[in-house]
Tab-separated table of C-alpha atoms and ligand atoms in Angstrom:
chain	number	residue	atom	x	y	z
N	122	UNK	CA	101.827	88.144	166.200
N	123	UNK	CA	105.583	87.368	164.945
N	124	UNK	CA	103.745	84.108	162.719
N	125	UNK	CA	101.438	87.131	161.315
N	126	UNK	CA	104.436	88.999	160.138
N	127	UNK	CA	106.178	86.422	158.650
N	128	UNK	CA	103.014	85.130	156.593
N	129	UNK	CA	102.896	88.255	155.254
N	130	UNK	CA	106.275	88.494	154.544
N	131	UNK	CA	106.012	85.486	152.656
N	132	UNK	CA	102.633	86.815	150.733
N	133	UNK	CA	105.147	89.739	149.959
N	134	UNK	CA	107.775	87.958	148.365
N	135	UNK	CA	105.045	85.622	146.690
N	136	UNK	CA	103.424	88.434	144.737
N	137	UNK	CA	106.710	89.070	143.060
N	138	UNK	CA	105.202	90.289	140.290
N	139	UNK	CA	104.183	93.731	142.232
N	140	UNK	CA	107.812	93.648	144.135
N	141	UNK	CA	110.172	91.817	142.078
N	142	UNK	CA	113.066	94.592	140.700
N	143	UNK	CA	113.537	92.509	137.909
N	144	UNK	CA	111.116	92.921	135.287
N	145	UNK	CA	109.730	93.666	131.755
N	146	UNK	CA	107.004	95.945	131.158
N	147	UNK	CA	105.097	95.008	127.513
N	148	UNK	CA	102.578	96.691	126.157
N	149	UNK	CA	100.736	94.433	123.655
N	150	UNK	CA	97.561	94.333	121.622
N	151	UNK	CA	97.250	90.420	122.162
N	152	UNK	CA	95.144	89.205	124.632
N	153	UNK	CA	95.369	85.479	124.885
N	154	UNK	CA	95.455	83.298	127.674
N	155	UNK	CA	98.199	81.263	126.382
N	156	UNK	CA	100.593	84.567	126.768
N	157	UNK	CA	100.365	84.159	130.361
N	158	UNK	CA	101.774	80.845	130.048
N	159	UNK	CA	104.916	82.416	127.709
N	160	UNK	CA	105.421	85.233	130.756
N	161	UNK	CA	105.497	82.388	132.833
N	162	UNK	CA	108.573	80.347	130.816
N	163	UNK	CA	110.371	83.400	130.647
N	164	UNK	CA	110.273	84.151	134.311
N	165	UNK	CA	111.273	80.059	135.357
N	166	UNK	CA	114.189	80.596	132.355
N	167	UNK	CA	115.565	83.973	133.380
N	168	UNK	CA	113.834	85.288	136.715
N	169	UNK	CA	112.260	88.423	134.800
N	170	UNK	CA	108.588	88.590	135.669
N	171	UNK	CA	106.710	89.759	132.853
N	172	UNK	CA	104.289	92.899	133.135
N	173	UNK	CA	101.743	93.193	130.813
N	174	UNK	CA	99.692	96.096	130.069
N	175	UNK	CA	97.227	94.448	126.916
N	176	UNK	CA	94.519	97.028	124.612
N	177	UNK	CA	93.958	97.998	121.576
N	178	UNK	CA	96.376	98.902	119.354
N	179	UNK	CA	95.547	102.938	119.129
N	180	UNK	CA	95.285	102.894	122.881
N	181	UNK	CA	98.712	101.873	123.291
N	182	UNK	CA	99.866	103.954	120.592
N	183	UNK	CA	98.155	107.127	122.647
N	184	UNK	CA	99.447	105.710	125.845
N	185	UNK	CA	103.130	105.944	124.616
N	186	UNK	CA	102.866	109.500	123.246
N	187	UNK	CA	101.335	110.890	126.871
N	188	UNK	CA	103.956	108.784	128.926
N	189	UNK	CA	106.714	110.283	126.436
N	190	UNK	CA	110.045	109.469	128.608
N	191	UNK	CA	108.314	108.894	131.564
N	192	UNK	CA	107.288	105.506	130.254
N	193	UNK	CA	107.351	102.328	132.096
N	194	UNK	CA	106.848	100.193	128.717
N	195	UNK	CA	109.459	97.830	127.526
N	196	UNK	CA	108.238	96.191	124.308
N	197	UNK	CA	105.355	97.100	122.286
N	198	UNK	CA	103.905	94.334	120.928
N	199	UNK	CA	101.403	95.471	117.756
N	200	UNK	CA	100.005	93.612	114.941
N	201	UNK	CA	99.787	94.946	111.345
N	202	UNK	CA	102.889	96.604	109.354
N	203	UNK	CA	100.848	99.898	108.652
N	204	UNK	CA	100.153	100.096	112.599
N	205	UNK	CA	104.249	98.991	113.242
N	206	UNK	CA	105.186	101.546	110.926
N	207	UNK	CA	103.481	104.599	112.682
N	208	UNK	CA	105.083	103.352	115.788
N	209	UNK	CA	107.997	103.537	114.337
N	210	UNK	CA	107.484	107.000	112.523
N	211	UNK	CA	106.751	108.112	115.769
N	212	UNK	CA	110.510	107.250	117.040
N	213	UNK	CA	108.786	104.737	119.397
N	214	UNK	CA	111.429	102.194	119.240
N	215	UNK	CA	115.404	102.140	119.722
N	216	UNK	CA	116.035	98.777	117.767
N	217	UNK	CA	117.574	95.523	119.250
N	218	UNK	CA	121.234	94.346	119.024
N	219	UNK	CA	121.040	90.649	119.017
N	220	UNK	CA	122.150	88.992	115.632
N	221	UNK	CA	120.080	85.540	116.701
N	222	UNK	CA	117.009	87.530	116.368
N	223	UNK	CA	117.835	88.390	112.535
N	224	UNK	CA	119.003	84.817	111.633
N	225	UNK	CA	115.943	83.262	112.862
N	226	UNK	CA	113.560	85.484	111.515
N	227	UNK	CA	113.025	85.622	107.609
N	228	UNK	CA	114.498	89.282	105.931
N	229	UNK	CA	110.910	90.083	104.732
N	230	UNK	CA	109.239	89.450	108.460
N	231	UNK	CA	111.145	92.615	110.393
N	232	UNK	CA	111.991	95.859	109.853
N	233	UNK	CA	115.865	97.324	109.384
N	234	UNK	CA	116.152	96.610	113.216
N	235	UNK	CA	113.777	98.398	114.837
N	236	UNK	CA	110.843	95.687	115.161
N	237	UNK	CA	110.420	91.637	114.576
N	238	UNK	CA	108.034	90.142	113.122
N	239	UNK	CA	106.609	87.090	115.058
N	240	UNK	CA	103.980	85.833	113.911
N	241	UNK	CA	102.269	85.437	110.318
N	242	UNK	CA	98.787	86.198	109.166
N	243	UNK	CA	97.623	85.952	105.086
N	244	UNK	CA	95.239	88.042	103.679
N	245	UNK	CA	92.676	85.813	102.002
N	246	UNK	CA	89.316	85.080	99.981
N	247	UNK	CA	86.449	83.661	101.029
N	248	UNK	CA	83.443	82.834	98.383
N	249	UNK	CA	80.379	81.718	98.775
N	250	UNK	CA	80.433	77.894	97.049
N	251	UNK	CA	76.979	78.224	95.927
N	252	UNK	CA	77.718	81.063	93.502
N	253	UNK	CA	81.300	80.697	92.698
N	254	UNK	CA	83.957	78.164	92.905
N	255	UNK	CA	87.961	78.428	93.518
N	256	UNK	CA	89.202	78.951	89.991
N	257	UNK	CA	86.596	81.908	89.881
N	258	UNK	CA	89.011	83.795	92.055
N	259	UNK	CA	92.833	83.301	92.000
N	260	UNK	CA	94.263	86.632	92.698
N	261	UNK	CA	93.756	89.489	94.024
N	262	UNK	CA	93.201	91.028	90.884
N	263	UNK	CA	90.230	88.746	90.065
N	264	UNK	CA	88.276	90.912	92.770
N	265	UNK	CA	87.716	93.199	89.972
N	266	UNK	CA	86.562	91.136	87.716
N	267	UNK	CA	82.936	92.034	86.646
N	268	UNK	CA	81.701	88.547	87.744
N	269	UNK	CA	81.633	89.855	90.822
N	270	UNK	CA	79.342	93.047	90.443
N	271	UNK	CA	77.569	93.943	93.426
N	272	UNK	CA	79.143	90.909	95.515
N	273	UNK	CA	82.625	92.005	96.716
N	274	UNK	CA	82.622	92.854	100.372
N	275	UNK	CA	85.417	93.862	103.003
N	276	UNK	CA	86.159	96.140	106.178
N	277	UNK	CA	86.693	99.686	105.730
N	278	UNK	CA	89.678	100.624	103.421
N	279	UNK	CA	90.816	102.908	106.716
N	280	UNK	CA	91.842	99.968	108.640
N	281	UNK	CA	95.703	98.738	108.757
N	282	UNK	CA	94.506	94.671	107.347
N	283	UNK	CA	92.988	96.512	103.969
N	284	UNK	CA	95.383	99.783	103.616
N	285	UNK	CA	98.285	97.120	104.059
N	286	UNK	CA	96.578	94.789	101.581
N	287	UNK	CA	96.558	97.450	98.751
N	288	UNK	CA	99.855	98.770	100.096
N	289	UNK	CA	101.127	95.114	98.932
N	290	UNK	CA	99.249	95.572	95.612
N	291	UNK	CA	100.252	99.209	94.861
N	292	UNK	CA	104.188	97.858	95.107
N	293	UNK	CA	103.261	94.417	93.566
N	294	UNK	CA	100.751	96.367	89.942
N	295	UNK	CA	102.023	99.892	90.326
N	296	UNK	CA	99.936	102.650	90.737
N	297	UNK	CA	98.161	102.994	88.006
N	298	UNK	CA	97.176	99.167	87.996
N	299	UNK	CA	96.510	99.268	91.501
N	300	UNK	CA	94.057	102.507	90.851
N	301	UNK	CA	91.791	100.417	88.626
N	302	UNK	CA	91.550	97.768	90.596
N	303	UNK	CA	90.298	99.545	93.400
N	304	UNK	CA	88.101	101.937	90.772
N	305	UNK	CA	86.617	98.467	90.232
N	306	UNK	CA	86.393	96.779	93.743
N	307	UNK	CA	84.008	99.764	94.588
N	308	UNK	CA	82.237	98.954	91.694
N	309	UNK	CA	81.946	95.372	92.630
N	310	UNK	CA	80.648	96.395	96.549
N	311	UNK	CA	77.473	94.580	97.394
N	312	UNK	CA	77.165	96.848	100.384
N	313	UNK	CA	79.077	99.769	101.929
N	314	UNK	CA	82.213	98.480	103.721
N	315	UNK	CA	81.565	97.568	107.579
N	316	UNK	CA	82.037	95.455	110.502
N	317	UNK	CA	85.347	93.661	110.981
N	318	UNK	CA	86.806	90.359	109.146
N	319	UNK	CA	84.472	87.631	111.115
N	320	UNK	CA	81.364	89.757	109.822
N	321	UNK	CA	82.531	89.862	105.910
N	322	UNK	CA	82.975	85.891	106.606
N	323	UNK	CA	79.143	85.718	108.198
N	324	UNK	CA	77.765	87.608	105.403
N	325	UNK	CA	79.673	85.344	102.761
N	326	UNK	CA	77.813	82.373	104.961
N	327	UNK	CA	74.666	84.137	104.883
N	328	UNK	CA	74.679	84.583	101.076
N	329	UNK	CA	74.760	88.435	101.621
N	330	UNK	CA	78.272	88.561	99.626
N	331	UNK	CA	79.910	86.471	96.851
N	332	UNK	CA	83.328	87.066	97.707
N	333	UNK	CA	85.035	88.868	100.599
N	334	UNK	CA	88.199	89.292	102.384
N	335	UNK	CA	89.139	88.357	105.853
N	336	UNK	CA	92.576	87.663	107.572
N	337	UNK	CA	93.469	84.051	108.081
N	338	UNK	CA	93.094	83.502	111.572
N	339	UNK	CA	89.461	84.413	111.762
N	340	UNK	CA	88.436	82.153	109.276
N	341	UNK	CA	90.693	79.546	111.277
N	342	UNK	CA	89.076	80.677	114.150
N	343	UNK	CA	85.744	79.825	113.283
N	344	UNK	CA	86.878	76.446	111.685
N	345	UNK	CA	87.942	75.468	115.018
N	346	UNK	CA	84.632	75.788	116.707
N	347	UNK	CA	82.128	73.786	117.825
N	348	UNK	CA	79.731	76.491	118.344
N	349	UNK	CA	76.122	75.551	115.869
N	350	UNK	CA	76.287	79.299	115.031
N	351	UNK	CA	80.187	79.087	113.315
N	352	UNK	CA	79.534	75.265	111.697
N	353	UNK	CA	76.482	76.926	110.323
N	354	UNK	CA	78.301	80.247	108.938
N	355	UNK	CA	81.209	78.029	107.252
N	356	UNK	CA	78.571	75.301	105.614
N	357	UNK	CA	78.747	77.704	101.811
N	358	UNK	CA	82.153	79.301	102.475
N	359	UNK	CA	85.131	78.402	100.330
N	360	UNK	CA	88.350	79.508	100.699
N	361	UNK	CA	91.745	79.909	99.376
N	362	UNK	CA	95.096	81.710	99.378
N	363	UNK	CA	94.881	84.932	96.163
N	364	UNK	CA	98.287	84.895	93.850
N	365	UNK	CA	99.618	81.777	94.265
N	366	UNK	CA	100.389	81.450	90.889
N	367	UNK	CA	102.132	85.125	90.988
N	368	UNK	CA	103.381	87.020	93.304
N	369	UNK	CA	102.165	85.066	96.366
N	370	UNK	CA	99.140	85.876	99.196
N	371	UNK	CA	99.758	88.982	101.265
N	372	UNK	CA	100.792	88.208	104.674
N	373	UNK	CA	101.443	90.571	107.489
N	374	UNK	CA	102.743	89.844	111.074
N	375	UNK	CA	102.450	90.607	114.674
N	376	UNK	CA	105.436	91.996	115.878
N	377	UNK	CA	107.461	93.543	118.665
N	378	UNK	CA	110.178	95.932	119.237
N	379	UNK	CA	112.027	97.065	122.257
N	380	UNK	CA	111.626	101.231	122.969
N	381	UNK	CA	113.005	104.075	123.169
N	382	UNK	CA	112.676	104.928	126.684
N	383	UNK	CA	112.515	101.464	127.872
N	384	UNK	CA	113.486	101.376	131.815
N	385	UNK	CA	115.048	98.140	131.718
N	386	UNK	CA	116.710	97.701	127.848
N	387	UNK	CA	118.714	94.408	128.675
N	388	UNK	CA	115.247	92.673	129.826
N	389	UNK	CA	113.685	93.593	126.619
N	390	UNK	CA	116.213	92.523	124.554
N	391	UNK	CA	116.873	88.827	126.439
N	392	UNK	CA	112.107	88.587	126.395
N	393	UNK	CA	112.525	89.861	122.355
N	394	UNK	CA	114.900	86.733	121.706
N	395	UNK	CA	112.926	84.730	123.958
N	396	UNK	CA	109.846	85.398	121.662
N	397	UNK	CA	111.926	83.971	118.883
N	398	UNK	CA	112.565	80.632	120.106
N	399	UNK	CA	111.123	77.570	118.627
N	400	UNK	CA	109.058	76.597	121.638
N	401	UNK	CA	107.951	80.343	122.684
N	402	UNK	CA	107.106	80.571	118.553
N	403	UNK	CA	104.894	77.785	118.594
N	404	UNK	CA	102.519	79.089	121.699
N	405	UNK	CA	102.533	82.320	120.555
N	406	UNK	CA	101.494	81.512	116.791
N	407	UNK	CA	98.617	79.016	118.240
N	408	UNK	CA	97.197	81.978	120.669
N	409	UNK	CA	95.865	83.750	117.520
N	410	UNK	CA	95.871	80.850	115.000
N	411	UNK	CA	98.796	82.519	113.426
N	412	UNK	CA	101.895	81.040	112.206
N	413	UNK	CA	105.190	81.028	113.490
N	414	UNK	CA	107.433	83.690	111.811
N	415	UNK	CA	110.034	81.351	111.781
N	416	UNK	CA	110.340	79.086	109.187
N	417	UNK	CA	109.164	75.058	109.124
N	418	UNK	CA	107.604	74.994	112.581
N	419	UNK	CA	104.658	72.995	113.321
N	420	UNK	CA	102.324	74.484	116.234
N	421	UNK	CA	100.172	71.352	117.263
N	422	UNK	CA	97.446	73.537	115.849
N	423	UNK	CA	95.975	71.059	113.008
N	424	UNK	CA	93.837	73.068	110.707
N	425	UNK	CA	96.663	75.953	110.915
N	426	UNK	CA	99.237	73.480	110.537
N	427	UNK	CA	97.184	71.898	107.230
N	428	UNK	CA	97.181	75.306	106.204
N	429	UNK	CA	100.708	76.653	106.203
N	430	UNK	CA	102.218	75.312	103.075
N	431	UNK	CA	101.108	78.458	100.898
N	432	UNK	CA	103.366	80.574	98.361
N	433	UNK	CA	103.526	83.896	100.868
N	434	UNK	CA	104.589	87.078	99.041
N	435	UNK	CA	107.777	88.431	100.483
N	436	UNK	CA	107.300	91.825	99.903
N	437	UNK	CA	109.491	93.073	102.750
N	438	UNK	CA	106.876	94.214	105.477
N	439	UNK	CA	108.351	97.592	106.552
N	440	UNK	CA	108.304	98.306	102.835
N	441	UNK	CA	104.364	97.705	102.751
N	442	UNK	CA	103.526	99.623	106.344
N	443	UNK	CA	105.503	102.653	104.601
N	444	UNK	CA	103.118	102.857	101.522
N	445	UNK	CA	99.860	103.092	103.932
N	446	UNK	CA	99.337	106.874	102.895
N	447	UNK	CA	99.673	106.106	99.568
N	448	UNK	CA	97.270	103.673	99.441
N	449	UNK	CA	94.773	105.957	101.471
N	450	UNK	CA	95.057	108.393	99.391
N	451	UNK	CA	94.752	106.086	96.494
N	452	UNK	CA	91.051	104.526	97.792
N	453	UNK	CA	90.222	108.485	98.678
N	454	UNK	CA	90.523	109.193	95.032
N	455	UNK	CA	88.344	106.346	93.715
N	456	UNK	CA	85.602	106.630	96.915
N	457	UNK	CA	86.399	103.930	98.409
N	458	UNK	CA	85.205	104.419	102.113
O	177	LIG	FE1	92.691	91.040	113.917
């Protein structure tokens, strides 16, 4: 009987992460297995167990406002600037304190100290080689171009990868400029905006679209695998990076800030820095095919570390996630859906 009681006295004290007193409590819209692994480092380094609650972004978003100041959460952990922006709109976050967080991360990646930026995604092209080649296409701006009548495809102009896309062009052309261009994108549409990014790139494949947008890490994504379907999808789809000539390709970030109501601040602020590390960087840029936010790190990802030389616009990113309404009501005005 006393052996009993001490085995589970020991399965107790094993399953710290139910018991332990010292913790952080994330809520993040990543949900990669290699995470686990960066909980894991943390806890060995510092004794915090990591506690992650992991859904879609609006979810968490929704979750926060119901929990108000009863929350258990931490650090949010969101991707896109337009979705990092209404968190912080929303007085979601109380900022963090340590400087080694702002030296390691570039200006443009992080907001005036309320979130990070960790990770970077660009915005880019995809064409479909059989009908167009690179040169075709070099900005943005190109989209527009009547070459491309009825072949320009993309996701829905509501969600945070395009609004922050023509955030970035609205501050990079003005308004005005930025107005035609998307007059002209709908023009170019060779169907009504749908699906998400891997679906523009399928339809590119599939010779449904000439030219289409998709973030970075799907196309990456799908250039890693060995799945017939994918090898098949990428045999007619080019690439490249828009405005490298100019202004540089839009990039955007996944990033993380500590909150408001956070139960145990000092945790938050030690797992924030810990995300910033070199080594914690480079696992959490290869869980998404993303790249590190900071600067000259290689991941041991080849095809994203092949990639990661391009000219990225440094638009500061708070700057773009604040124009979002602008740009909605901009794409309202010329029907784009
Ligand atoms: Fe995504």
């Amino acid at each position: 009987m006393r052996f009993k009681t001490i085995l589970f006295f020991a399965f107790l004290v094993s399953t710290n992460s139910i018991f332990a007193r010292d913790v952080v409590n994330i809520y993040t819209s990543r949900h990669y297995t290699t995470d686990k692994a960066i909980y894991e480092r943390f806890r060995e380094q510092t004794g915090i167990v990591v506690r992650e609650i992991s859904a879609k972004d609006q979810i968490l978003l929704e979750r926060l406002k119901n929990e108000g100041d009863n929350s258990p959460a931490d650090v949010l952990i969101l991707s896109d600037a337009a979705r990092l922006w209404r968190a912080t709109q929303a007085g979601l976050f109380q900022g963090y304190k340590n400087k080694l967080i702002d030296q390691r991360i570039p200006k443009s990646l992080r907001s005036k100290g309320n979130w990070v930026g960790l990770t970077i995604r660009a915005r880019i092209i995809v064409y479909d080689k059989r009908k167009f080649k690179k040169s075709d296409v070099p900005t943005y701006s190109d989209l527009g171009k009547p070459l491309f009548k009825n072949e320009f495809c993309s996701r829905s102009i509501t969600h945070p990868y395009m609004l922050s896309l023509l955030s970035s062009l609205i501050l990079n052309l003005g308004e005005t400029e930025a107005k035609t261009l998307s007059k002209n994108l709908v023009l170019n549409q060779a169907r009504k905006p749908q699906g998400g990014d891997t679906d523009q790139i399928r339809a590119v494949g599939a010779g449904e679209c000439g030219v289409a947008l998709t973030n970075s890490y799907y196309l990456i994504r799908l250039m890693r695998s060995t799945k017939p379907r994918d090898i098949e999808t990428l045999k007619n789809v080019g690439f490249l990076f828009p405005n490298q000539e100019i202004s540089g390709t839009h990039v955007n970030v996944t990033g993380a800030g500590i909150l408001k109501n956070a139960p145990n601040p000092k945790n938050a602020e030690l797992f924030l820095t810990f995300l910033t590390e070199a080594d914690t960087q480079k696992m959490f840029a290869y869980g998404n095919n993303e790249w590190p936010a900071v600067k000259g790190l290689k991941t041991e990802n080849q095809i994203l570390d092949n990639l990661s030389d391009f000219r990225k616009d440094e638009l500061n990113i708070e700057a773009i996630g604040s124009k979002q309404f602008t740009a909605q009501k901009l794409a309202d005005q010329v029907g784009w859906q």
